[in-house]
Coordinates of C-alpha atoms and ligand atoms in Angstrom, one line a residue:
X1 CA -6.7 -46.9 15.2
X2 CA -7.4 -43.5 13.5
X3 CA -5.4 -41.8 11.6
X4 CA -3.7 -38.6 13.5
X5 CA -3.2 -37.2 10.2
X6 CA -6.4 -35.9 7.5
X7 CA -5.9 -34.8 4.5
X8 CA -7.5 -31.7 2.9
X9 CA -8.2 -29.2 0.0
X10 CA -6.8 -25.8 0.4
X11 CA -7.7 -23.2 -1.9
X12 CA -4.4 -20.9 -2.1
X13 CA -6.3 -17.7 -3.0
X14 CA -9.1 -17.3 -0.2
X15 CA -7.8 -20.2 2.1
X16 CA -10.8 -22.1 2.2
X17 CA -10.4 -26.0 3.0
X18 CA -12.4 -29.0 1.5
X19 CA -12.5 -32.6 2.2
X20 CA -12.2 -33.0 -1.6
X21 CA -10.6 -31.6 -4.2
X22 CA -12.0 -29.2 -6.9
X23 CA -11.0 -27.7 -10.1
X24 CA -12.9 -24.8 -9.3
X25 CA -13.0 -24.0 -5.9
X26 CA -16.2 -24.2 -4.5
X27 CA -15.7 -20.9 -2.0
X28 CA -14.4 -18.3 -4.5
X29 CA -15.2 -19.7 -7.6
X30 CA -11.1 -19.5 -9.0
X31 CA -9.9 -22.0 -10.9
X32 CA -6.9 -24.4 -10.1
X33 CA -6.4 -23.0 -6.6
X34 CA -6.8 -26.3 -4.8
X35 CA -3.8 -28.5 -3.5
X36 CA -3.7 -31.8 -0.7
X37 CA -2.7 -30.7 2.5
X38 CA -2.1 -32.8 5.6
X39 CA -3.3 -31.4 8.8
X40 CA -2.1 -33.1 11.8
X41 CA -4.8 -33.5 15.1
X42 CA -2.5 -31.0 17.1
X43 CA -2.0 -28.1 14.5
X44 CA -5.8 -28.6 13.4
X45 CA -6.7 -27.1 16.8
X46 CA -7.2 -23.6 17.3
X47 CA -6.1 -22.6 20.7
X48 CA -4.2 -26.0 21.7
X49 CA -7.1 -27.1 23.6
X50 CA -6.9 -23.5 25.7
X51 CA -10.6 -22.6 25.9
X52 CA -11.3 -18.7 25.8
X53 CA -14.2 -17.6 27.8
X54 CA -16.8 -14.6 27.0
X55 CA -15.6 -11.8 28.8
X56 CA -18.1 -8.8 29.4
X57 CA -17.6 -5.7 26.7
X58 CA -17.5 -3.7 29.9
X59 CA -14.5 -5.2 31.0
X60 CA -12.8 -5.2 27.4
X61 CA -13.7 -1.8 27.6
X62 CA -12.7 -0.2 30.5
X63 CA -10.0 -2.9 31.6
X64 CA -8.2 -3.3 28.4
X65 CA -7.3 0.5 26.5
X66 CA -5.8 0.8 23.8
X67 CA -2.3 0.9 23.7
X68 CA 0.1 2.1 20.7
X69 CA 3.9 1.5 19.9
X70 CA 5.2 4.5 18.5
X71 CA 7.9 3.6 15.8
X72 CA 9.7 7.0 16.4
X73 CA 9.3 6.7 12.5
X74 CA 6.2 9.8 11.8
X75 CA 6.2 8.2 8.1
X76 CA 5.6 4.9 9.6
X77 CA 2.9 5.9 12.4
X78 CA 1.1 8.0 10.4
X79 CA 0.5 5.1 7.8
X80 CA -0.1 2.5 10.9
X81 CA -3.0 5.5 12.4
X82 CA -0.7 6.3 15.1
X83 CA 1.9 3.9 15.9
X84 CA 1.6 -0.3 16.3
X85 CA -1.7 -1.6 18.2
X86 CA -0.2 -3.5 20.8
X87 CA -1.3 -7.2 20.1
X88 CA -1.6 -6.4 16.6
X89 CA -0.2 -8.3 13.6
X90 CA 1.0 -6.2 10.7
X91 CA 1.8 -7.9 7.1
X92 CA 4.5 -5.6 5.3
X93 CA 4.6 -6.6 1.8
X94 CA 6.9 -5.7 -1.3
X95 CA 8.8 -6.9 -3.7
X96 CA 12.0 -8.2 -2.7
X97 CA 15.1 -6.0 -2.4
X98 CA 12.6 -3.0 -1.8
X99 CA 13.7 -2.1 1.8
X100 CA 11.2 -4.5 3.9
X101 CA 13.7 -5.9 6.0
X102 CA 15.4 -2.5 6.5
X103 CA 12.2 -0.5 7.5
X104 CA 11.5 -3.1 9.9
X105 CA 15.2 -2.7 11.9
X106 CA 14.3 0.8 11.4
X107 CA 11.3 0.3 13.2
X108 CA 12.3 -2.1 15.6
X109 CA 14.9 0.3 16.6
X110 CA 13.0 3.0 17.2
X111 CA 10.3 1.2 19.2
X112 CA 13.2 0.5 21.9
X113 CA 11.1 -2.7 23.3
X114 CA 12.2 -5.8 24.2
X115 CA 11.9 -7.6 20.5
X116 CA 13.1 -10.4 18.4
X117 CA 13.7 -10.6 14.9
X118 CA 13.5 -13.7 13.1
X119 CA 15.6 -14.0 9.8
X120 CA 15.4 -17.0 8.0
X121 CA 16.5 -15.1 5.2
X122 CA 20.1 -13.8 6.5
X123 CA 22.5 -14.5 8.9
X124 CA 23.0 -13.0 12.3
X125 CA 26.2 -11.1 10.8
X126 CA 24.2 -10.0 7.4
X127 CA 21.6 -8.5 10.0
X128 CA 24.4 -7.5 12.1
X129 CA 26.4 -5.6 9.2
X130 CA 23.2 -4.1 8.1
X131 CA 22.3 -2.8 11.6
X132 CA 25.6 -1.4 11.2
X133 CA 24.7 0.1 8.4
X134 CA 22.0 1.8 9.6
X135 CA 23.4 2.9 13.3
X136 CA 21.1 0.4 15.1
X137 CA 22.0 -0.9 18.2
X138 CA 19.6 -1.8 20.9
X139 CA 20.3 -4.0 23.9
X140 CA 16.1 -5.3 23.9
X141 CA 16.7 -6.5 20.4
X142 CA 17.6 -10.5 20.1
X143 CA 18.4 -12.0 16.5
X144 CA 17.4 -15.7 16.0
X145 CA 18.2 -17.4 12.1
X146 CA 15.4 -20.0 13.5
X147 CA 12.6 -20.6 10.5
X148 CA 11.0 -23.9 12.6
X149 CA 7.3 -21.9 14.0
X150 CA 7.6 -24.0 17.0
X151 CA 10.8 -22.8 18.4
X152 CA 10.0 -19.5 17.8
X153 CA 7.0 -20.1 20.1
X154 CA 9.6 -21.6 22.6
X155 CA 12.1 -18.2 22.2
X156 CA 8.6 -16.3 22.7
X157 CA 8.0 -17.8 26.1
X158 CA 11.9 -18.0 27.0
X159 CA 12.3 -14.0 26.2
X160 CA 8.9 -12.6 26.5
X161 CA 9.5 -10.0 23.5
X162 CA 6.9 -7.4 23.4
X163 CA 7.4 -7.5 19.2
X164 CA 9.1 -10.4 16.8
X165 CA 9.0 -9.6 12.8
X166 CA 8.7 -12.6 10.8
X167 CA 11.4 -12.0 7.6
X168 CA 9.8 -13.7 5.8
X169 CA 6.6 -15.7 6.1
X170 CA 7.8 -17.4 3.0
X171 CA 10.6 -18.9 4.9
X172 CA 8.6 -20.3 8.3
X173 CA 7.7 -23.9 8.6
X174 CA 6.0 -26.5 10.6
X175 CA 6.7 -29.9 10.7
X176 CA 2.9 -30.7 11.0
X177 CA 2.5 -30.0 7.3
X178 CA 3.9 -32.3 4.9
X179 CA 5.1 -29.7 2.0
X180 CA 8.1 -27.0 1.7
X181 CA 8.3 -23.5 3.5
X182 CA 6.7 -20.9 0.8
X183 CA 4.0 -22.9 0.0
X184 CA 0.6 -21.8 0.7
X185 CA -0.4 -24.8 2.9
X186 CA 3.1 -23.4 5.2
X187 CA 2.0 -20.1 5.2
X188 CA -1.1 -20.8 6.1
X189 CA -0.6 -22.9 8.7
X190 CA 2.6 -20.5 9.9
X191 CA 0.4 -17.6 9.7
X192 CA -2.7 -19.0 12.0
X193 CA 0.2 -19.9 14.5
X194 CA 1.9 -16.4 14.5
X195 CA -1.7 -14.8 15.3
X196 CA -2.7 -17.6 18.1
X197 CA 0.3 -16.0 19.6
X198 CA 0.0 -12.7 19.1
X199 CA -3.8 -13.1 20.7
X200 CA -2.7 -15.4 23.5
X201 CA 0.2 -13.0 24.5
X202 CA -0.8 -9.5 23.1
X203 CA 2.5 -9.8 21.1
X204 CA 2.5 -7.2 18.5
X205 CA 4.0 -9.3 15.5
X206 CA 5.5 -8.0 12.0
X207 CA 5.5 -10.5 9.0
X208 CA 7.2 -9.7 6.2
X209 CA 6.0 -11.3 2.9
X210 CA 7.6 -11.1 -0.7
X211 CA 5.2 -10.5 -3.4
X212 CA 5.3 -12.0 -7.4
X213 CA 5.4 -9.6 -10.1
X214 CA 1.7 -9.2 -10.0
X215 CA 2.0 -7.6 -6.7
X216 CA 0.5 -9.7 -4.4
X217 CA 1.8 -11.5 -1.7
X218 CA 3.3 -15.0 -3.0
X219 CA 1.6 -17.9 -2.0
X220 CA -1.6 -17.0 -0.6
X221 CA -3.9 -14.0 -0.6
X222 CA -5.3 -15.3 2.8
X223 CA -2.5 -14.0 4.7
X224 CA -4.4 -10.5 4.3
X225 CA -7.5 -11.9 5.1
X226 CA -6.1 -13.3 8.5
X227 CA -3.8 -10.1 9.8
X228 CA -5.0 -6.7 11.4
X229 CA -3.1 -4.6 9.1
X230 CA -1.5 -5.5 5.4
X231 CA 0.7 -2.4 4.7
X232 CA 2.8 -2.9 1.1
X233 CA 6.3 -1.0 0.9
X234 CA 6.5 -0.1 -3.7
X235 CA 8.9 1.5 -5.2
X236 CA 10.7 1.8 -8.8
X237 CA 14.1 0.3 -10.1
X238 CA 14.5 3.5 -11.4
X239 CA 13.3 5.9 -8.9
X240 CA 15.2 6.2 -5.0
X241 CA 11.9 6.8 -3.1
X242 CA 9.6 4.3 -1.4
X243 CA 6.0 4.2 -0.8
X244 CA 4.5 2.7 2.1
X245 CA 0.7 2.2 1.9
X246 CA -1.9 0.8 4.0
X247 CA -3.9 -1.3 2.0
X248 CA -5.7 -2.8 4.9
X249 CA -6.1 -1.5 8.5
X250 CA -8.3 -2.9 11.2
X251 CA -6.9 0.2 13.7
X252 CA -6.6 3.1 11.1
X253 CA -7.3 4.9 7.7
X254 CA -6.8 3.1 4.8
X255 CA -5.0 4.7 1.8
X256 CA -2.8 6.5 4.0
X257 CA 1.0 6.3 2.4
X258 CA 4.2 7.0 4.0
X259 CA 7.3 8.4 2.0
X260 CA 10.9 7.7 2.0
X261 CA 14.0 7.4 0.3
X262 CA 16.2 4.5 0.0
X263 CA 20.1 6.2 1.3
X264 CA 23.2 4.7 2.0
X265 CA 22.1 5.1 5.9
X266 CA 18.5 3.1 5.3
X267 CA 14.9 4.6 4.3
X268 CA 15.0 8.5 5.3
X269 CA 11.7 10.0 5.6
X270 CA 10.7 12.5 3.0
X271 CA 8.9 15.4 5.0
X272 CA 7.8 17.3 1.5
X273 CA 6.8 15.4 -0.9
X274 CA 5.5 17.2 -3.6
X275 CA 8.8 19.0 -3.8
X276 CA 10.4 15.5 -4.5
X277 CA 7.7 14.4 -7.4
X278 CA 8.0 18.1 -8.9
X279 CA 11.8 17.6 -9.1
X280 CA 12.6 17.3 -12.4
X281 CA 9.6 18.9 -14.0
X282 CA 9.3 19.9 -17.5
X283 CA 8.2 23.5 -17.9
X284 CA 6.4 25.0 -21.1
X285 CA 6.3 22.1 -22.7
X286 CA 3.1 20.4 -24.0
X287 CA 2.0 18.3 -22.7
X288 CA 2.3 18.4 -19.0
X289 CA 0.1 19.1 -15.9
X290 CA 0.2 19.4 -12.3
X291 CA -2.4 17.8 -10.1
X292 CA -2.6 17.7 -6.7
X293 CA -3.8 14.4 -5.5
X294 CA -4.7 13.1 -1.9
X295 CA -3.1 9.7 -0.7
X296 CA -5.1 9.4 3.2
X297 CA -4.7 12.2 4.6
X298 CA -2.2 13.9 3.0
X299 CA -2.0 16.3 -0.3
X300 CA 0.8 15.3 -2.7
X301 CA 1.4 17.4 -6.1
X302 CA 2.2 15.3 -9.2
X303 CA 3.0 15.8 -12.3
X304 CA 0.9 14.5 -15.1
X305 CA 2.4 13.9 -18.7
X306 CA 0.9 13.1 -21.8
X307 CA 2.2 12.6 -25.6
X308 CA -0.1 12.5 -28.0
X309 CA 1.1 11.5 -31.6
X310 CA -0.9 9.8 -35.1
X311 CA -1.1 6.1 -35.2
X312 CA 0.6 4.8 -38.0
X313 CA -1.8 1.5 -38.7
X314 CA -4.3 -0.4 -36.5
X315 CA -5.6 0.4 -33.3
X316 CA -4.4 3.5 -31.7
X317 CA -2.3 2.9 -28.8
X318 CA -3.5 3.7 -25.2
X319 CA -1.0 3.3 -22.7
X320 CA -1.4 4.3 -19.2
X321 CA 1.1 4.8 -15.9
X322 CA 0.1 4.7 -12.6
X323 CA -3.8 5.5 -13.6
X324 CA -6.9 3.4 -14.6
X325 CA -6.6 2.3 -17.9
X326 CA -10.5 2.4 -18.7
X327 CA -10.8 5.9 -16.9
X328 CA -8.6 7.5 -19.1
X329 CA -10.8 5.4 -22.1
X330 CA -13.1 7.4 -20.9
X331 CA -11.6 11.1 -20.2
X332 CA -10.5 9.6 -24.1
X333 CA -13.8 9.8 -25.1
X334 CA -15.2 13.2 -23.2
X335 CA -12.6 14.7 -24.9
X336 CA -13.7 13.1 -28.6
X337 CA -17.6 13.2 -27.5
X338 CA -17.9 16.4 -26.1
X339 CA -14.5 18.9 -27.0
X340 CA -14.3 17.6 -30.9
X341 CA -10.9 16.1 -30.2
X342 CA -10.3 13.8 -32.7
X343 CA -8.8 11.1 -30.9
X344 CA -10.1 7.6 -32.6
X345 CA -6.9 7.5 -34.7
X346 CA -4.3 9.0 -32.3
X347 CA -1.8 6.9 -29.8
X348 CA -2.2 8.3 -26.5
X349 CA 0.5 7.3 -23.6
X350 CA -0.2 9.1 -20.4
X351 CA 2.4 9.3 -17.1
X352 CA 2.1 9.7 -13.6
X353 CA 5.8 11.2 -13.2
X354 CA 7.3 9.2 -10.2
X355 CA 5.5 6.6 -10.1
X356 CA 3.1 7.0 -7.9
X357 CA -0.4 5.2 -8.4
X358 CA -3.5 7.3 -7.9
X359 CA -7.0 5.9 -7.5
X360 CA -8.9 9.7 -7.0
X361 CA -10.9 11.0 -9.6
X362 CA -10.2 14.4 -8.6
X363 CA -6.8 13.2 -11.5
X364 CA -9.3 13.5 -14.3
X365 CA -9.4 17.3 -15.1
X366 CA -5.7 17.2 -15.1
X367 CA -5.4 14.5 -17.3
X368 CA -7.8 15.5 -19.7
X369 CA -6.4 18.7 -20.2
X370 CA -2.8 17.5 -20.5
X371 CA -4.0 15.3 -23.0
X372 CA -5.2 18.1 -24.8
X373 CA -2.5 20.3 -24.5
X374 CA -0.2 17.5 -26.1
X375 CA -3.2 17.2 -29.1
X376 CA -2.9 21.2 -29.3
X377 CA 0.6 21.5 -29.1
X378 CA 0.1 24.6 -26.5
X379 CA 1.4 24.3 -23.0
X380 CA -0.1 24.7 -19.9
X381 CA 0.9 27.7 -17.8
X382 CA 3.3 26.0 -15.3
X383 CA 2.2 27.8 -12.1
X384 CA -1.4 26.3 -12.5
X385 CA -2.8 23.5 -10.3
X386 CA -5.7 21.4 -11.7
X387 CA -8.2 19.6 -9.5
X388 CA -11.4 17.9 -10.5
X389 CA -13.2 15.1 -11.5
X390 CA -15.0 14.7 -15.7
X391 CA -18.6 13.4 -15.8
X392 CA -19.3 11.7 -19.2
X393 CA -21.1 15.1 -19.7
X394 CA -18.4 16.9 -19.6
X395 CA -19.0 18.3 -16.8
X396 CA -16.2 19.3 -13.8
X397 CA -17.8 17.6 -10.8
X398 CA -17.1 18.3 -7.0
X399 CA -14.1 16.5 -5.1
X400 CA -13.4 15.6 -1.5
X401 CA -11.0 18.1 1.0
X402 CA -10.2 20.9 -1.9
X403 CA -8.9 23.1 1.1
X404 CA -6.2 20.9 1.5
X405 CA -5.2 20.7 -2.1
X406 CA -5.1 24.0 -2.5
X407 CA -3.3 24.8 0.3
X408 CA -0.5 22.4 -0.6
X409 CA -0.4 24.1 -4.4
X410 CA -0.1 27.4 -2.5
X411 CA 3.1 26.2 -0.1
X412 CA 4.8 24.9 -3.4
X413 CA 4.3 28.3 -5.0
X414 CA 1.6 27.9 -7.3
X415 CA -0.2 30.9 -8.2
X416 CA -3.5 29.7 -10.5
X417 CA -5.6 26.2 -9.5
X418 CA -8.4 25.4 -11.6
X419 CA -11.1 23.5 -9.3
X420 CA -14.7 22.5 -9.6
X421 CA -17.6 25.5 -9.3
X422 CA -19.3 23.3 -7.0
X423 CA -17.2 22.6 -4.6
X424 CA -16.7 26.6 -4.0
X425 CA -19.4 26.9 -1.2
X426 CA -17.7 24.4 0.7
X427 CA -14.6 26.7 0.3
X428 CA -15.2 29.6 3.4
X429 CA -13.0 31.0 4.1
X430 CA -11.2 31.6 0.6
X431 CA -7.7 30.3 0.9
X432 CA -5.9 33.3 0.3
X433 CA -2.6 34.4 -1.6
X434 CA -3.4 32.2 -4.9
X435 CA -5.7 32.5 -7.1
X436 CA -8.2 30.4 -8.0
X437 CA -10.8 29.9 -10.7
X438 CA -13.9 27.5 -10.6
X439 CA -15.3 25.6 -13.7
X440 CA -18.2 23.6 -14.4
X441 CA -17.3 22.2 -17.6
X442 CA -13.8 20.8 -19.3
X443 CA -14.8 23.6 -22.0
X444 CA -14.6 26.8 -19.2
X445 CA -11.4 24.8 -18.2
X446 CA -10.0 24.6 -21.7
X447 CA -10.9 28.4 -22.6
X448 CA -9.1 29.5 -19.3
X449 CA -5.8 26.8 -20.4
X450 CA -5.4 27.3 -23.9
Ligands
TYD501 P1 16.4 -4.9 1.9 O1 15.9 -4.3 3.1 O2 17.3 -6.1 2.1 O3 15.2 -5.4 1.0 P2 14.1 -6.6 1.2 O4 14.1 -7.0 2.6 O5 12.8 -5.9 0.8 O6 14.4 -7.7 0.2 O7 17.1 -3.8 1.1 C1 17.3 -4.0 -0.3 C2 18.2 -3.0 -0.9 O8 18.3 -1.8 -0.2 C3 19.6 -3.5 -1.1 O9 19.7 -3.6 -2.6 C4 20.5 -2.5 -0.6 C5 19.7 -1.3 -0.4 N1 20.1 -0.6 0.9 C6 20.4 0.7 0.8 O10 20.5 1.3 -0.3 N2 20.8 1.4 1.9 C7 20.8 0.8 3.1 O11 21.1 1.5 4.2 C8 20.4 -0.6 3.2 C9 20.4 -1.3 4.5 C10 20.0 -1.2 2.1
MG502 MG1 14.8 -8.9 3.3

């Protein structure tokens, strides 16, 4: 008789199987990513033997619209592209003790559907005293400490929940593979089951997902790969606010974030901001620069700081907060290259204040220049606003939805912003009420700074 069980290779980083094992594996060429897994005839079978006929796009169309869940959370539905996509599954990732597990009662809560939350994690009464905590109470909301997929499937069909969040994926097993819950082959297999159910049923379905130090979700990287929407919830030991970002979004924007801050009554939405990064600002001191950045669809102002000081012996140090290290290498060397800023044998430790991560280019003018102010000793006036990205030239290039940046510098109270020459015929109407200056060159910018 055959075997009911075969064994294969499963690559934990893209989720790729083999009959055999690798060092290398074969599909994304990482190293040391393989291990044995046993796959059972059952789970091995995508739709339990259901067959799934082509249906017309007519019909998907016309017969099936699009329906959304708000969350009642605008933080939260904003990031998701308004609200959950019914039969979607979202991955919420973070670190752990970040606020996962309280957003999602938060947003449970506020959905006000029938729902059941799984926590492997806690017990009923942890989930119980933290619903407390935050003043949830919902009659459509069941608790189950189950972490066995298969009953979960079996409280699925018994209470026909519109939602269920998974806390955690790193907690689910299945007895069809033969290794511990947390490992990739579990979370794999647990993860393939979770969206055969959401499809079969339209179930919208949270997982929740710890992630290692590196940031990325523990065990394996496939989990984003296989779900709708991977949103990540960061944050700072020593900061109170939380970022929610959507670093994946089948039904929305990417890049959009949502911000809150971590109370003794759960994560409260923060409706402004810029006014929270700009806080505890430094004024008149060099060395410092505000920005206004773009995260989706929303302007956010930041404050920039740089300290620049002699190395004592070596290699300078270059050290870098929540901005690409080899981008500021290379505002480094625009500033050496093309301003005559000695820079070769100076340390030079930049900041993103709050610790917010930007990826927008439209950070280099105000890095550059706060790099400069800090090699100058001389201050930048603290009621300017700098926009714009550096070509190698030196050069201040265009950068996307200026309006919007300006118009956030202006609500905050700024008077001056410094922003690209070229991007002042897509500026019509003027924004009025602040004043603004356009530059084609670090060197115009520098001579209207310093
Ligand atoms: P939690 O949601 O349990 O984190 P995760 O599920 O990501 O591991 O929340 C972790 C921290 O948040 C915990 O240290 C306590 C704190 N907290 C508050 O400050 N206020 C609250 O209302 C709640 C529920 C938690
Ligand atoms: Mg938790």
């Amino acid at each position: 008789m055959k075997s009911a069980v075969k064994i294969a290779f499963l690559c934990s980083e893209c989720g790729g199987d083999f009959p055999k094992w690798h060092g290398q594996c074969p599909a994304c060429k990482e190293w040391g990513t393989l291990s044995e897994f046993k796959v059972t005839k059952k789970t091995n079978k995508f739709f339990d033997g259901e067959s799934r006929k082509p249906t017309s796009l007519n019909e998907i169309l016309y017969d099936r619209p699009e329906i959304r869940i708000p969350t009642k959370i605008t933080e939260v539905d904003r990031v998701l592209g308004g609200g959950m996509l019914k039969g979607s599954v979202i991955l919420l990732g973070g670190s752990p003790g970040i606020g996962k597990s309280t957003l999602a009662l938060q947003i449970v809560s506020g959905c006000d559907i029938t729902s059941l939350y799984v926590s492997a994690e806690e017990s009923e009464s942890q989930i119980g005293m933290r619903a407390k905590r935050l003043k949830v109470s919902s009659d459509k909301l069941q608790i189950s400490a189950e972490n066995q997929i298969e009953k979960i499937r079996d409280y699925v069909s018994l209470i026909k929940p519109e939602l269920i969040i998974i806390d955690s994926i790193q907690t689910m097993f299945t007895p069809g593979i033969d290794s511990l819950p947390g490992s990739p082959n579990q979370i794999r297999e647990c993860g393939q089951q979770l969206l055969q159910l959401s499809k079969q049923r339209e179930l919208t379905v949270i997982i929740i997902g710890h992630v290692t130090k590196d940031g990325i979700i523990a065990g394996p990287k496939m989990l984003e790969h296989m779900v709708d929407t991977v949103l990540y919830l960061e944050g700072d030991d020593r900061y109170d606010h939380r970022i929610l970002r959507s670093v994946k979004n089948r039904f929305g924007a990417t890049h959009e974030v949502g911000i809150f801050l971590m109370s003794s009554k759960g994560l409260q939405e923060v409706k402004n901001p810029s006014e929270l990064f700009l806080e505890e600002r430094t004024k008149n001191v060099a060395g410092t620069a505000i920005y206004a950045s773009l995260e989706g669809t929303r302007p956010i102002l930041v404050e920039v700081q740089a300290l620049v000081s002699p190395a004592n012996f070596g290699t300078p140090q270059r050290n870098v907060n929540g901005f690409d290290f080899k981008r500021l290498s290379m505002l480094l060397a625009v500033l050496e290259k093309r301003m005559n800023v000695i820079m070769g044998t100076k340390d030079v430790f930049v900041n993103l204040v709050g610790g917010l991560k930007i990826n927008d280019p439209a950070a280099d003018l105000s890095i550059i220049s706060t790099v400069a102010s800090s090699s100058r000793e001389k201050p930048i006036d603290p009621s300017t606003v700098l926009i714009g990205e550096v070509g190698l030239a030196g050069e201040v290039r265009s950068v996307s939805q200026i309006e919007k940046r300006i118009q956030e510098a202006k609500t905050l109270g700024f008077t001056i912003v410094i922003v690209p020459k070229s991007n002042e015929r897509t500026l019509k109407p003027r924004p009025k009420g602040i004043s603004i200056e356009f530059v084609s060159t670090v060197k115009d910018t520098f001579n209207i700074l310093f």
